């Protein structure tokens, strides 16, 4: 059973494009949802954290939204740059489990070419 | 501040051998987590320490895996005996406060290959 689904699995865009990464989840009792970035051979870096009571969070060119009722979150990247190339992961923390546990999607591999 | 440190970064062992992975969290972080990513699958939770106590070990796959955190500082994850399906990347993370408020810091991971 896939609890978190990320679409698309991979995305290749030219520099400058605005793009949207999608994340859907089956647990309606989430506590929060996070978006992470992973560069090859590196750990995960937290980009944005949305609490269940919030609708969206913004940081620079990144905007993440959360719709609990539909079980969806999107990560919007404006004016993409080659340095944005990485794997993007969404993960949620559930009210039904221990507070330390994150449930991850498989990620979207983003390539931004010059 | 220093980040979360994991070593080794890579390990190749034969089936049936023992391997011990180590994680040094950020100093002062009471919460320490182990996650694993098996090839082609999503990152999955293994367990969560609060100081030296296991808060949640529901993700540990079987009794071949043993995690410890003596003194509430660094943690080790031992796999004994290793099987082929244990291959993957093992991540450690730490946080100072309730992670639901944010503040996870992940290490770079240990890539384990069992042959």
XYZ file of C-alpha atoms in Angstrom:
229
model
C 0.000 0.000 0.000
C 1.462 3.290 -1.127
C 0.680 5.914 1.502
C 2.335 8.815 -0.287
C 2.380 9.161 -4.059
C 4.495 11.701 -5.869
C 3.858 12.683 -9.461
C 5.709 12.930 -11.735
C 8.471 10.464 -10.887
C 10.881 12.489 -13.013
C 10.751 15.874 -14.650
C 13.130 17.623 -17.037
C 12.589 21.294 -17.817
C 14.526 24.162 -19.336
C 15.834 26.862 -17.077
C 13.355 29.591 -16.247
C 10.204 27.492 -16.271
C 7.725 27.507 -13.426
C 6.884 24.011 -12.317
C 4.644 22.063 -9.981
C 5.427 18.874 -8.110
C 2.527 16.871 -6.741
C 2.158 14.803 -3.610
C -0.932 12.868 -2.547
C -1.410 11.037 0.720
C -3.968 8.634 2.097
C -3.816 9.516 5.803
C -6.409 12.164 6.621
C -5.090 12.630 10.141
C -1.797 14.222 9.274
C -0.065 16.496 11.759
C 2.111 18.208 9.179
C 3.605 17.759 5.745
C 7.161 18.575 4.736
C 8.974 18.950 1.469
C 12.616 17.894 1.362
C 15.333 18.164 -1.200
C 18.055 15.551 -1.669
C 21.162 16.117 -3.728
C 23.134 13.062 -4.930
C 25.227 11.589 -2.133
C 23.860 14.049 0.383
C 21.305 13.995 3.147
C 17.819 15.436 3.024
C 17.348 19.170 3.438
C 14.011 20.425 4.707
C 12.534 23.052 2.385
C 9.094 23.808 3.742
C 6.951 22.564 6.616
C 3.178 22.999 6.563
C 1.222 22.343 9.722
C -2.190 20.732 9.306
C -3.871 23.980 10.264
C -2.092 25.880 7.480
C -2.849 26.102 3.781
C 0.532 27.075 2.404
C 4.087 28.107 3.137
C 6.489 30.160 1.066
C 10.249 30.446 0.997
C 11.872 32.431 -1.767
C 10.952 30.873 -5.095
C 9.249 27.936 -3.400
C 5.612 27.717 -2.418
C 3.975 24.654 -0.922
C 0.249 24.198 -0.467
C -1.721 21.693 1.553
C -5.284 20.493 1.027
C -6.066 17.966 3.719
C -9.584 17.275 2.500
C -8.341 16.039 -0.854
C -5.112 14.569 0.518
C -2.881 16.659 -1.691
C 0.099 18.936 -1.500
C 1.902 20.754 -4.261
C 5.352 22.302 -4.408
C 5.584 25.199 -6.807
C 9.023 26.286 -7.987
C 9.170 29.613 -9.763
C 11.768 30.523 -12.364
C 13.623 27.234 -12.099
C 17.426 27.195 -12.163
C 19.959 24.425 -12.869
C 20.839 24.513 -9.173
C 17.301 23.328 -8.413
C 18.144 19.945 -9.934
C 17.678 17.354 -7.184
C 15.220 14.785 -5.855
C 12.244 16.329 -4.096
C 10.494 14.328 -1.415
C 7.312 14.949 0.480
C 6.670 13.369 3.852
C 4.004 13.633 6.505
C 3.790 13.156 10.213
C 0.588 11.456 11.309
C -1.476 11.977 14.428
C -1.963 8.236 14.510
C 1.690 7.367 14.978
C 4.574 8.417 17.155
C 5.670 11.990 16.705
C 9.070 11.015 15.374
C 7.878 9.072 12.372
C 7.775 10.551 8.896
C 6.118 8.728 5.994
C 7.814 9.516 2.688
C 6.904 9.401 -0.963
C 9.300 8.002 -3.525
C 10.265 11.425 -4.750
C 10.373 13.406 -7.965
C 13.721 13.643 -9.742
C 13.982 17.149 -11.164
C 16.470 18.154 -13.826
C 16.684 21.783 -14.885
C 18.880 22.220 -17.931
C 20.467 25.497 -19.017
C 27.261 23.892 14.194
C 28.380 20.490 12.953
C 25.731 18.477 11.164
C 24.662 14.886 11.590
C 27.596 12.630 10.812
C 27.304 9.085 9.602
C 29.999 6.534 8.941
C 31.007 4.701 7.064
C 29.657 6.434 3.987
C 29.814 3.174 2.079
C 30.049 -0.450 3.168
C 30.203 -3.598 1.079
C 29.886 -6.845 2.985
C 29.139 -10.447 2.210
C 25.862 -12.097 3.095
C 26.048 -13.474 6.599
C 28.553 -10.942 7.874
C 27.932 -8.287 10.494
C 27.964 -4.555 9.876
C 27.680 -1.685 12.325
C 26.606 1.757 11.196
C 27.230 4.775 13.338
C 25.448 8.102 13.645
C 26.638 11.157 15.537
C 23.729 13.568 15.945
C 23.986 17.283 16.412
C 25.183 17.972 19.936
C 22.279 18.543 22.296
C 19.674 16.878 20.081
C 17.723 14.450 22.233
C 15.810 12.979 19.304
C 17.596 10.605 16.944
C 16.009 8.674 14.083
C 17.043 5.949 11.694
C 15.505 5.628 8.246
C 16.308 3.361 5.323
C 15.857 3.563 1.582
C 15.911 0.287 -0.279
C 16.503 0.465 -4.038
C 13.396 1.561 -5.890
C 11.385 2.147 -2.751
C 10.571 5.110 -0.572
C 12.496 6.105 2.541
C 11.080 4.196 5.497
C 11.213 4.861 9.203
C 13.126 2.362 11.332
C 13.177 3.787 14.850
C 13.273 6.839 17.070
C 15.363 7.429 20.189
C 14.702 10.056 22.805
C 18.022 10.339 24.575
C 18.989 6.726 25.230
C 15.441 5.332 25.205
C 13.674 3.815 22.226
C 10.555 5.888 21.699
C 9.339 3.924 18.688
C 10.969 0.938 17.007
C 7.972 -0.110 14.959
C 9.878 0.150 11.695
C 12.673 -2.259 12.523
C 12.358 -5.040 9.944
C 13.350 -8.020 12.105
C 15.554 -9.132 14.974
C 18.686 -9.084 12.837
C 18.691 -5.323 13.367
C 19.830 -3.894 16.697
C 20.002 -0.194 17.438
C 21.615 1.328 20.491
C 22.245 4.795 21.810
C 24.394 4.503 24.865
C 24.512 7.623 26.985
C 22.114 9.407 24.711
C 24.833 10.605 22.362
C 25.831 8.689 19.253
C 23.858 5.709 17.977
C 24.799 2.476 16.285
C 22.732 0.239 14.053
C 24.016 -3.311 13.793
C 22.856 -5.785 11.182
C 23.713 -9.386 12.073
C 23.732 -11.472 9.954
C 23.291 -9.319 6.886
C 21.050 -10.505 4.056
C 20.910 -9.352 0.435
C 17.647 -7.473 1.003
C 19.318 -5.290 3.624
C 21.138 -3.392 0.888
C 20.153 0.245 0.711
C 20.939 3.665 2.099
C 20.576 4.114 5.847
C 19.877 7.648 6.981
C 20.145 9.078 10.449
C 18.476 12.298 11.526
C 18.299 14.277 14.726
C 16.161 17.054 16.134
C 16.232 19.217 19.209
C 12.552 19.594 19.809
C 9.291 17.994 18.801
C 9.998 17.235 15.128
C 6.414 18.020 14.216
C 7.485 21.619 14.616
C 10.269 21.077 12.127
C 13.964 20.974 12.726
C 14.997 17.610 11.356
C 18.622 17.455 10.249
C 19.569 14.447 8.175
C 22.973 12.898 7.712
C 24.341 11.988 4.305
C 23.578 8.330 4.807
C 25.483 5.058 4.731
C 25.176 3.092 1.507
C 25.184 -0.588 2.451
C 25.682 -3.226 -0.200
C 25.324 -6.873 0.748
C 26.758 -9.275 -1.842
